[in-house]
Amino acid sequence: SDVKGLKIEDAPLPKSRNLDVLSEFERSKSKKAASFVVVGHVDAGKSTMMGRLLLDLNVVDQRTVDKLRQEATKIGKSSFALAWILDQRTEERARGVTIDIATNRFETDKTVFTILDAPGHRDFIPNMIAGASQADFAILVIDASTGAFESGLKGQTREHSLLIRSMGVSRVIVAINKLDTVGWSQERFDEIKNQVSGFLSATGFQQKNITFVPVSGLHGDNLVRKSSDPAASWYTGPPLVEELENSEPSARALAKPLRMTISEVFRTPQSPISISGRIDAGSLQAGDPLLIQPSGEKAYVKSLQVDEEPVEWAVAGQNAVLHLTNIDQVHVRVGDIICDPAKPIECLDTFTLKALAFDFLMPMQVDVHRGRLHAAGRIESITALLDKVTGAVVKKKPKIAKPATVARVVVKLNSTVPLEAGQRVVLRSGGETVAAGLLE
Ligand code: GDP
């Protein structure tokens, strides 16, 4: 047998029903799955808006919110209650062994959404990059109140937009928030909309992939239901939640070879080695053989779960728990990639990256991060500076790349790791993010 680890785990191989998973998926009424990140300047109202959205969708109950309101009032910060909903959910989820505890999930009639990176985390930028590396789209929250939009533009609004774009996110829903503070001024909305669409297209977003919704996260206007404020009647478009539902997940690559990054490894009643993660591409079913990279070891899917329910198959875009068999746990680590043994991902030690520089880039030591995978290496050379929007070469072999420029860099790793074209990675140095981009 080519299956190693049999001494430890010599269970009989699980049976496969050999389903045609793609047609099963077509036939099933399964909801669309979409993931997004929430970005924007600090205090733009990201947490409040998401908390209110979850409340209005009945994902959290009024009792929980009342309890949070009481606690918030006690410490003199009553406005924080809604923002705490996300934290509260994270804590609750942390108690049970379920799917990746860092993800927040909710669903509407049509779609199951995953909020990648709950805003409000202390270590926000690294989380946001990790989130953006898996996101189908982003919600950019902008504070419309007087002066706040302008200082936000100088602050994190631009930085976050560049970052998510360079991580491959192409669709953005702009929530122009706190419109209650400017009396629902359409003029203010239009002014902000014009400026933001200007800089988003300069950042490389196509106009057709940008949508604007005027909201008040605090009062719940235009989130799930239309604003009832007469001053807001000029807005005739859909509320935010409909815009979320209209956001077709980016090409799911259902028919591509299986790729899934392990975000957790744990023990369950079903198996001493269960793993969770999001399926990035392809599909799988119970009984399937899997290849784990970089160890190159094979394992089998004994059974699986999606959204905590036992299922027979899973497809790209879903968060799955796989119960594995015929594998020794030393070969299964967080950050590893599960793939199709017939079409495995290669392990590389050198790659070319189209990177947005956050800091000066030159030949230097860097850590490469992709989701939970990280590996030490070095920028070997910078082969070109590129136009931010068109990607055309503007300068060959520069000595350095300045912050906010886009460059093609060659990175050499100290070890081989599973990587392939189209993946989004981040380069860090001395604890700071120095660049983010797409593997070419
Ligand atoms: P974050 O840092 O982006 O997550 O921002 P928070 O959600 O913590 O909100 C920052 C502050 O703005 C809090 O005091 C909120 O109560 C307030 N805020 C958020 N959304 C609104 C809104 O729609 N209207 C008004 N008036 N205040 C808001």
Short mmCIF file of C-alpha atoms and ligand atoms in Angstrom, two decimals:
data_model
loop_
_atom_site.label_atom_id
_atom_site.label_comp_id
_atom_site.label_asym_id
_atom_site.label_seq_id
_atom_site.Cartn_x
_atom_site.Cartn_y
_atom_site.Cartn_z
CA SER A 1 0.00 0.00 0.00
CA ASP A 2 1.19 3.53 -0.70
CA VAL A 3 -0.65 4.74 2.36
CA LYS A 4 1.79 5.53 5.10
CA GLY A 5 0.86 5.72 8.76
CA LEU A 6 -0.98 2.40 8.75
CA LYS A 7 0.78 1.26 11.89
CA ILE A 8 -0.85 4.05 13.84
CA GLU A 9 -4.17 4.17 12.12
CA ASP A 10 -4.92 0.93 10.29
CA ALA A 11 -8.67 1.31 9.93
CA PRO A 12 -10.19 -0.15 6.78
CA LEU A 13 -10.46 2.39 3.97
CA PRO A 14 -13.78 4.25 3.99
CA LYS A 15 -16.19 3.42 1.16
CA SER A 16 -16.92 6.01 -1.48
CA ARG A 17 -20.32 6.30 -3.14
CA ASN A 18 -18.55 7.85 -6.13
CA LEU A 19 -21.07 10.64 -6.41
CA ASP A 20 -20.81 13.19 -9.17
CA VAL A 21 -20.44 16.00 -6.64
CA LEU A 22 -20.86 18.84 -9.13
CA SER A 23 -24.22 17.58 -10.35
CA GLU A 24 -25.25 16.83 -6.77
CA PHE A 25 -24.42 20.43 -5.98
CA GLU A 26 -26.39 21.70 -9.00
CA ARG A 27 -29.40 19.62 -7.97
CA SER A 28 -29.27 20.47 -4.31
CA LYS A 29 -31.05 23.58 -3.24
CA SER A 30 -27.97 24.49 -1.31
CA LYS A 31 -27.61 28.08 -0.57
CA LYS A 32 -24.91 30.15 -2.12
CA ALA A 33 -21.95 30.66 0.17
CA ALA A 34 -20.08 33.97 0.19
CA SER A 35 -17.38 35.39 2.42
CA PHE A 36 -16.48 38.99 2.99
CA VAL A 37 -14.26 41.31 5.01
CA VAL A 38 -15.34 44.55 6.65
CA VAL A 39 -12.80 47.34 6.34
CA GLY A 40 -12.62 51.09 6.96
CA HIS A 41 -11.15 53.71 9.23
CA VAL A 42 -11.24 53.16 12.99
CA ASP A 43 -14.56 54.42 14.41
CA ALA A 44 -16.23 54.41 10.99
CA GLY A 45 -18.84 52.20 12.65
CA LYS A 46 -17.86 48.74 11.34
CA SER A 47 -18.66 46.78 14.49
CA THR A 48 -21.83 48.70 15.23
CA MET A 49 -23.09 48.13 11.70
CA MET A 50 -22.37 44.41 11.70
CA GLY A 51 -23.89 44.01 15.16
CA ARG A 52 -27.04 45.79 14.05
CA LEU A 53 -27.21 43.72 10.87
CA LEU A 54 -27.03 40.51 12.90
CA LEU A 55 -29.68 41.81 15.29
CA ASP A 56 -32.03 42.79 12.45
CA LEU A 57 -31.53 39.41 10.77
CA ASN A 58 -32.43 37.75 14.09
CA VAL A 59 -29.05 36.04 14.28
CA VAL A 60 -28.80 37.35 17.83
CA ASP A 61 -31.83 37.88 20.01
CA GLN A 62 -33.04 41.05 21.64
CA ARG A 63 -32.33 39.62 25.12
CA THR A 64 -28.64 39.29 24.33
CA VAL A 65 -28.57 42.83 23.02
CA ASP A 66 -30.39 44.16 26.08
CA LYS A 67 -27.87 42.42 28.29
CA LEU A 68 -24.98 43.95 26.33
CA ARG A 69 -26.68 47.37 26.49
CA GLN A 70 -26.92 47.10 30.27
CA GLU A 71 -23.26 46.17 30.56
CA ALA A 72 -22.24 48.95 28.20
CA THR A 73 -24.31 51.53 30.06
CA LYS A 74 -22.75 50.41 33.34
CA ILE A 75 -19.32 51.40 32.08
CA GLY A 76 -20.69 54.59 30.50
CA LYS A 77 -20.32 53.43 26.88
CA SER A 78 -23.87 52.58 25.90
CA SER A 79 -23.12 53.03 22.21
CA PHE A 80 -20.79 50.01 22.34
CA ALA A 81 -23.53 47.43 22.90
CA LEU A 82 -24.11 46.66 19.21
CA ALA A 83 -20.40 46.49 18.53
CA TRP A 84 -20.03 43.85 21.24
CA ILE A 85 -22.34 41.43 19.44
CA LEU A 86 -19.49 40.22 17.27
CA ASP A 87 -17.21 39.62 20.25
CA GLN A 88 -19.99 37.89 22.09
CA ARG A 89 -20.51 35.48 19.22
CA THR A 90 -16.82 34.78 18.98
CA GLU A 91 -16.75 33.87 22.65
CA GLU A 92 -19.77 31.64 22.39
CA ARG A 93 -18.34 29.82 19.45
CA ALA A 94 -15.02 29.32 21.19
CA ARG A 95 -16.66 27.02 23.73
CA GLY A 96 -17.85 24.36 21.33
CA VAL A 97 -15.61 22.42 19.01
CA THR A 98 -17.15 23.57 15.78
CA ILE A 99 -15.78 25.21 12.70
CA ASP A 100 -12.97 27.75 12.70
CA ILE A 101 -13.65 29.92 15.71
CA ALA A 102 -12.37 33.02 13.97
CA THR A 103 -15.28 33.04 11.52
CA ASN A 104 -18.69 34.53 12.09
CA ARG A 105 -21.50 33.06 10.04
CA PHE A 106 -25.06 34.16 9.33
CA GLU A 107 -27.58 33.39 6.66
CA THR A 108 -30.38 34.99 4.73
CA ASP A 109 -32.99 33.14 2.65
CA LYS A 110 -30.58 32.98 -0.26
CA THR A 111 -27.03 32.95 1.03
CA VAL A 112 -24.81 31.71 3.84
CA PHE A 113 -22.35 34.48 4.66
CA THR A 114 -19.06 34.26 6.49
CA ILE A 115 -17.62 37.44 7.99
CA LEU A 116 -13.91 36.83 7.68
CA ASP A 117 -12.12 38.69 10.48
CA ALA A 118 -14.58 40.24 12.86
CA PRO A 119 -13.67 43.92 13.01
CA GLY A 120 -12.53 45.17 16.36
CA HIS A 121 -9.75 42.63 16.75
CA ARG A 122 -6.69 44.17 18.31
CA ASP A 123 -4.34 42.86 15.68
CA PHE A 124 -6.50 44.21 12.90
CA ILE A 125 -4.26 44.54 9.84
CA PRO A 126 -2.86 40.99 9.85
CA ASN A 127 -6.37 39.66 10.42
CA MET A 128 -7.71 41.76 7.62
CA ILE A 129 -5.06 40.51 5.23
CA ALA A 130 -5.81 36.92 6.20
CA GLY A 131 -9.51 37.64 5.71
CA ALA A 132 -9.03 39.44 2.42
CA SER A 133 -6.99 36.54 1.13
CA GLN A 134 -10.19 34.43 1.19
CA ALA A 135 -12.88 37.04 0.61
CA ASP A 136 -15.33 37.11 -2.27
CA PHE A 137 -15.97 40.79 -1.65
CA ALA A 138 -15.46 43.57 0.90
CA ILE A 139 -17.67 46.03 2.70
CA LEU A 140 -15.91 49.37 3.00
CA VAL A 141 -17.45 51.44 5.78
CA ILE A 142 -17.12 55.22 5.53
CA ASP A 143 -18.07 57.72 8.21
CA ALA A 144 -20.13 60.46 6.56
CA SER A 145 -20.21 62.74 9.58
CA THR A 146 -18.65 66.16 9.20
CA GLY A 147 -14.89 66.03 8.85
CA ALA A 148 -14.74 62.31 9.61
CA PHE A 149 -14.81 61.24 5.96
CA GLU A 150 -11.97 63.60 5.16
CA SER A 151 -9.77 62.40 8.03
CA GLY A 152 -10.65 58.79 7.21
CA LEU A 153 -9.41 59.29 3.67
CA LYS A 154 -6.08 60.43 5.02
CA GLY A 155 -6.24 57.53 7.44
CA GLN A 156 -7.05 53.92 6.82
CA THR A 157 -9.69 54.13 4.09
CA ARG A 158 -7.15 54.34 1.28
CA GLU A 159 -4.73 51.91 2.89
CA HIS A 160 -7.43 49.28 3.40
CA SER A 161 -8.72 49.69 -0.15
CA LEU A 162 -5.28 49.20 -1.64
CA LEU A 163 -4.70 46.26 0.59
CA ILE A 164 -7.86 44.36 -0.26
CA ARG A 165 -7.41 45.08 -3.96
CA SER A 166 -3.86 43.79 -3.93
CA MET A 167 -5.09 40.67 -2.16
CA GLY A 168 -7.30 40.01 -5.17
CA VAL A 169 -10.66 41.26 -3.88
CA SER A 170 -12.42 42.81 -6.86
CA ARG A 171 -15.90 43.67 -5.57
CA VAL A 172 -16.56 46.27 -2.91
CA ILE A 173 -19.80 47.47 -1.33
CA VAL A 174 -19.32 50.92 0.13
CA ALA A 175 -21.54 51.58 3.15
CA ILE A 176 -21.64 55.34 3.60
CA ASN A 177 -22.47 55.29 7.29
CA LYS A 178 -23.76 57.62 10.02
CA LEU A 179 -25.94 59.50 7.52
CA ASP A 180 -28.21 60.25 10.50
CA THR A 181 -25.52 62.69 11.70
CA VAL A 182 -25.83 64.82 8.56
CA GLY A 183 -29.64 64.74 8.34
CA TRP A 184 -29.53 62.20 5.50
CA SER A 185 -28.06 64.82 3.19
CA GLN A 186 -28.09 63.50 -0.37
CA GLU A 187 -25.53 66.14 -1.26
CA ARG A 188 -23.11 64.77 1.33
CA PHE A 189 -23.72 61.23 0.10
CA ASP A 190 -23.04 62.23 -3.53
CA GLU A 191 -19.91 64.17 -2.61
CA ILE A 192 -18.46 61.19 -0.74
CA LYS A 193 -19.59 58.75 -3.41
CA ASN A 194 -17.78 60.74 -6.12
CA GLN A 195 -14.54 60.96 -4.19
CA VAL A 196 -14.58 57.33 -3.11
CA SER A 197 -15.36 56.03 -6.57
CA GLY A 198 -12.50 58.17 -7.86
CA PHE A 199 -9.92 56.69 -5.56
CA LEU A 200 -11.32 53.16 -5.79
CA SER A 201 -10.88 53.19 -9.55
CA ALA A 202 -7.40 54.63 -9.11
CA THR A 203 -6.77 51.67 -6.83
CA GLY A 204 -7.77 49.25 -9.57
CA PHE A 205 -11.43 48.51 -8.85
CA GLN A 206 -13.73 48.51 -11.88
CA GLN A 207 -16.76 50.82 -11.63
CA LYS A 208 -19.15 47.94 -12.28
CA ASN A 209 -17.83 46.19 -9.18
CA ILE A 210 -18.45 49.11 -6.82
CA THR A 211 -21.82 49.77 -5.14
CA PHE A 212 -22.79 52.49 -2.68
CA VAL A 213 -25.46 52.26 0.03
CA PRO A 214 -26.32 55.12 2.42
CA VAL A 215 -26.82 53.66 5.91
CA SER A 216 -27.04 54.31 9.60
CA GLY A 217 -25.58 51.29 11.33
CA LEU A 218 -26.60 52.58 14.74
CA HIS A 219 -30.28 52.92 13.85
CA GLY A 220 -30.42 50.09 11.33
CA ASP A 221 -31.43 52.26 8.38
CA ASN A 222 -30.97 50.62 4.96
CA LEU A 223 -29.27 47.56 6.45
CA VAL A 224 -32.07 44.98 6.36
CA ARG A 225 -35.02 47.35 5.96
CA LYS A 226 -35.25 50.66 4.17
CA SER A 227 -34.87 53.78 6.24
CA SER A 228 -38.21 55.09 7.49
CA ASP A 229 -36.76 58.57 7.91
CA PRO A 230 -38.53 60.85 5.38
CA ALA A 231 -35.22 62.71 4.90
CA ALA A 232 -33.79 59.45 3.48
CA SER A 233 -36.52 58.92 0.88
CA TRP A 234 -34.27 60.06 -1.98
CA TYR A 235 -32.49 56.70 -1.83
CA THR A 236 -34.44 54.20 -3.92
CA GLY A 237 -31.81 51.45 -4.15
CA PRO A 238 -31.77 48.19 -2.17
CA PRO A 239 -30.70 47.92 1.47
CA LEU A 240 -27.25 46.61 2.29
CA VAL A 241 -28.31 43.01 2.83
CA GLU A 242 -29.69 42.81 -0.72
CA GLU A 243 -26.44 44.15 -2.07
CA LEU A 244 -24.67 41.38 -0.15
CA GLU A 245 -26.98 38.82 -1.72
CA ASN A 246 -26.41 40.32 -5.16
CA SER A 247 -22.70 39.79 -4.80
CA GLU A 248 -22.09 36.64 -6.75
CA PRO A 249 -19.23 34.80 -5.11
CA SER A 250 -16.11 35.17 -7.19
CA ALA A 251 -15.60 32.32 -9.65
CA ARG A 252 -15.75 29.41 -7.31
CA ALA A 253 -13.52 27.15 -9.25
CA LEU A 254 -15.82 24.26 -8.45
CA ALA A 255 -14.46 22.25 -11.33
CA LYS A 256 -10.82 22.91 -10.43
CA PRO A 257 -8.67 20.43 -8.51
CA LEU A 258 -9.33 20.26 -4.77
CA ARG A 259 -7.54 22.80 -2.55
CA MET A 260 -8.32 23.33 1.13
CA THR A 261 -6.12 25.03 3.72
CA ILE A 262 -6.24 23.51 7.19
CA SER A 263 -7.20 26.12 9.75
CA GLU A 264 -7.64 23.80 12.73
CA VAL A 265 -6.68 20.25 13.68
CA PHE A 266 -8.60 18.65 16.54
CA ARG A 267 -9.97 15.46 18.02
CA THR A 268 -13.67 14.57 17.71
CA PRO A 269 -15.83 11.53 18.54
CA GLN A 270 -15.69 10.73 14.81
CA SER A 271 -11.92 10.71 14.51
CA PRO A 272 -8.74 11.43 16.46
CA ILE A 273 -7.74 13.62 13.51
CA SER A 274 -10.39 16.03 12.34
CA ILE A 275 -9.57 19.18 10.44
CA SER A 276 -11.47 22.29 9.50
CA GLY A 277 -11.00 24.88 6.83
CA ARG A 278 -12.49 26.54 3.83
CA ILE A 279 -12.49 24.71 0.52
CA ASP A 280 -10.76 27.14 -1.83
CA ALA A 281 -11.27 25.13 -5.01
CA GLY A 282 -12.79 21.86 -6.21
CA SER A 283 -14.96 19.45 -4.28
CA LEU A 284 -14.68 16.29 -2.19
CA GLN A 285 -16.80 13.47 -0.80
CA ALA A 286 -16.72 10.81 1.91
CA GLY A 287 -14.30 8.05 0.93
CA ASP A 288 -12.03 10.32 -1.10
CA PRO A 289 -8.29 9.95 -0.86
CA LEU A 290 -6.50 13.22 -0.10
CA LEU A 291 -2.92 14.36 -0.36
CA ILE A 292 -1.55 16.58 2.40
CA GLN A 293 1.16 19.03 1.39
CA PRO A 294 3.95 19.65 2.21
CA SER A 295 4.25 16.22 3.88
CA GLY A 296 3.10 14.44 0.72
CA GLU A 297 1.18 11.92 2.85
CA LYS A 298 -2.14 10.42 1.89
CA ALA A 299 -5.27 10.32 4.05
CA TYR A 300 -8.90 9.38 3.52
CA VAL A 301 -12.12 11.23 4.28
CA LYS A 302 -14.06 9.04 6.69
CA SER A 303 -16.93 11.50 6.99
CA LEU A 304 -17.49 15.23 6.85
CA GLN A 305 -19.62 18.13 8.05
CA VAL A 306 -20.62 21.46 6.60
CA ASP A 307 -22.18 24.08 8.87
CA GLU A 308 -22.11 21.53 11.68
CA GLU A 309 -24.37 19.09 9.76
CA PRO A 310 -23.10 15.72 8.55
CA VAL A 311 -23.01 15.70 4.74
CA GLU A 312 -21.70 13.44 1.98
CA TRP A 313 -19.87 16.05 -0.05
CA ALA A 314 -18.64 19.63 0.03
CA VAL A 315 -17.63 22.18 -2.58
CA ALA A 316 -15.47 25.27 -2.94
CA GLY A 317 -16.62 28.21 -0.85
CA GLN A 318 -17.89 26.04 2.00
CA ASN A 319 -16.28 25.72 5.41
CA ALA A 320 -15.96 22.02 6.11
CA VAL A 321 -14.88 19.72 8.92
CA LEU A 322 -13.24 16.55 7.60
CA HIS A 323 -12.84 13.47 9.77
CA LEU A 324 -9.72 11.76 8.49
CA THR A 325 -8.52 8.19 8.63
CA ASN A 326 -5.39 6.23 7.68
CA ILE A 327 -3.02 9.05 8.55
CA ASP A 328 -0.63 9.73 11.38
CA GLN A 329 -1.31 13.07 12.99
CA VAL A 330 2.32 14.19 12.76
CA HIS A 331 1.66 14.73 9.06
CA VAL A 332 -1.33 17.03 9.56
CA ARG A 333 -0.64 20.61 10.58
CA VAL A 334 -2.44 23.93 10.61
CA GLY A 335 -1.57 25.79 7.38
CA ASP A 336 -1.06 22.60 5.36
CA ILE A 337 -2.93 22.19 2.11
CA ILE A 338 -5.29 19.32 1.37
CA CYS A 339 -5.42 18.50 -2.32
CA ASP A 340 -6.43 16.00 -4.96
CA PRO A 341 -3.73 13.26 -5.11
CA ALA A 342 -4.26 13.09 -8.88
CA LYS A 343 -3.70 16.85 -9.31
CA PRO A 344 -1.61 17.89 -6.33
CA ILE A 345 -0.37 21.37 -5.53
CA GLU A 346 3.38 21.68 -6.02
CA CYS A 347 5.77 22.57 -3.24
CA LEU A 348 7.98 25.49 -4.27
CA ASP A 349 10.94 27.28 -2.79
CA THR A 350 11.02 30.15 -5.30
CA PHE A 351 8.16 32.19 -6.71
CA THR A 352 7.31 35.49 -8.37
CA LEU A 353 4.87 37.84 -6.69
CA LYS A 354 2.99 40.85 -7.99
CA ALA A 355 3.11 42.80 -4.78
CA LEU A 356 1.80 46.02 -3.37
CA ALA A 357 4.61 47.47 -1.25
CA PHE A 358 3.67 48.90 2.14
CA ASP A 359 7.26 49.62 3.00
CA PHE A 360 10.54 49.89 1.09
CA LEU A 361 11.25 46.59 -0.63
CA MET A 362 14.75 45.49 -1.60
CA PRO A 363 16.68 42.26 -1.32
CA MET A 364 15.87 41.42 2.32
CA GLN A 365 14.72 38.73 4.75
CA VAL A 366 10.94 38.24 4.81
CA ASP A 367 8.33 35.87 6.20
CA VAL A 368 5.75 34.68 3.72
CA HIS A 369 2.21 34.30 5.09
CA ARG A 370 -0.73 32.65 3.39
CA GLY A 371 -3.66 32.18 5.73
CA ARG A 372 -2.15 30.18 8.56
CA LEU A 373 0.85 29.06 6.59
CA HIS A 374 4.08 30.92 7.08
CA ALA A 375 7.62 30.35 5.91
CA ALA A 376 10.87 32.25 6.21
CA GLY A 377 12.65 33.44 3.11
CA ARG A 378 14.19 36.34 1.29
CA ILE A 379 13.37 38.80 -1.47
CA GLU A 380 16.00 37.84 -4.05
CA SER A 381 15.32 40.59 -6.54
CA ILE A 382 12.82 43.12 -7.78
CA THR A 383 12.36 42.53 -11.48
CA ALA A 384 10.01 45.43 -12.31
CA LEU A 385 7.84 48.26 -11.08
CA LEU A 386 4.30 47.98 -12.44
CA ASP A 387 1.46 50.35 -13.15
CA LYS A 388 -1.02 49.96 -10.26
CA VAL A 389 -4.08 49.70 -12.44
CA THR A 390 -2.95 48.19 -15.74
CA GLY A 391 -0.08 46.08 -14.41
CA ALA A 392 2.17 47.27 -17.29
CA VAL A 393 5.92 47.44 -16.60
CA VAL A 394 6.97 51.03 -15.87
CA LYS A 395 10.56 50.33 -14.83
CA LYS A 396 12.79 47.28 -15.13
CA LYS A 397 15.10 46.02 -12.37
CA PRO A 398 14.69 48.86 -9.87
CA LYS A 399 16.98 48.74 -6.83
CA ILE A 400 14.07 49.28 -4.48
CA ALA A 401 10.28 49.53 -4.55
CA LYS A 402 8.84 52.42 -2.56
CA PRO A 403 5.78 52.15 -0.30
CA ALA A 404 2.46 52.22 -2.21
CA THR A 405 4.06 51.06 -5.45
CA VAL A 406 3.36 47.76 -7.17
CA ALA A 407 6.35 45.59 -7.99
CA ARG A 408 7.18 42.17 -9.34
CA VAL A 409 9.46 40.48 -6.81
CA VAL A 410 11.20 37.13 -6.72
CA VAL A 411 11.08 35.42 -3.33
CA LYS A 412 13.22 32.47 -2.25
CA LEU A 413 12.14 30.41 0.75
CA ASN A 414 14.32 28.46 3.17
CA SER A 415 12.02 25.45 2.74
CA THR A 416 9.60 24.18 0.12
CA VAL A 417 5.95 24.96 0.77
CA PRO A 418 2.74 24.31 -1.18
CA LEU A 419 2.14 27.39 -3.33
CA GLU A 420 0.72 28.04 -6.79
CA ALA A 421 -0.19 30.84 -9.17
CA GLY A 422 -3.25 32.85 -8.22
CA GLN A 423 -2.74 32.50 -4.48
CA ARG A 424 -2.61 35.62 -2.37
CA VAL A 425 0.26 36.00 0.08
CA VAL A 426 1.65 38.57 2.47
CA LEU A 427 5.28 39.43 3.16
CA ARG A 428 6.19 40.47 6.67
CA SER A 429 9.44 41.66 8.16
CA GLY A 430 10.22 42.50 11.78
CA GLY A 431 6.57 42.01 12.73
CA GLU A 432 5.32 44.48 10.11
CA THR A 433 3.52 43.79 6.86
CA VAL A 434 5.82 45.03 4.09
CA ALA A 435 3.90 43.79 1.03
CA ALA A 436 0.88 41.79 -0.12
CA GLY A 437 0.04 40.34 -3.47
CA LEU A 438 -0.72 37.58 -5.93
CA LEU A 439 1.54 34.72 -6.98
CA GLU A 440 2.22 34.79 -10.70
P1 GDP B 1 -15.39 50.69 14.35
O1 GDP B 1 -14.11 51.12 15.01
O2 GDP B 1 -15.37 51.00 12.89
O3 GDP B 1 -15.79 49.25 14.61
O4 GDP B 1 -16.53 51.64 14.95
P2 GDP B 1 -17.63 51.36 16.07
O5 GDP B 1 -18.66 50.44 15.57
O6 GDP B 1 -16.95 51.01 17.35
O7 GDP B 1 -18.33 52.80 16.18
C1 GDP B 1 -17.61 53.95 16.57
C2 GDP B 1 -18.55 54.98 17.16
O8 GDP B 1 -19.44 55.47 16.16
C3 GDP B 1 -19.41 54.43 18.28
O9 GDP B 1 -19.52 55.40 19.28
C4 GDP B 1 -20.76 54.21 17.60
O10 GDP B 1 -21.86 54.30 18.48
C5 GDP B 1 -20.80 55.34 16.59
N1 GDP B 1 -21.63 54.99 15.42
C6 GDP B 1 -21.51 53.86 14.67
N2 GDP B 1 -22.41 53.86 13.68
C7 GDP B 1 -23.14 55.00 13.82
C8 GDP B 1 -24.25 55.58 13.08
O11 GDP B 1 -24.76 55.01 12.09
N3 GDP B 1 -24.71 56.77 13.52
C9 GDP B 1 -24.19 57.41 14.59
N4 GDP B 1 -24.72 58.58 14.95
N5 GDP B 1 -23.17 56.91 15.30
C10 GDP B 1 -22.63 55.71 14.93
#
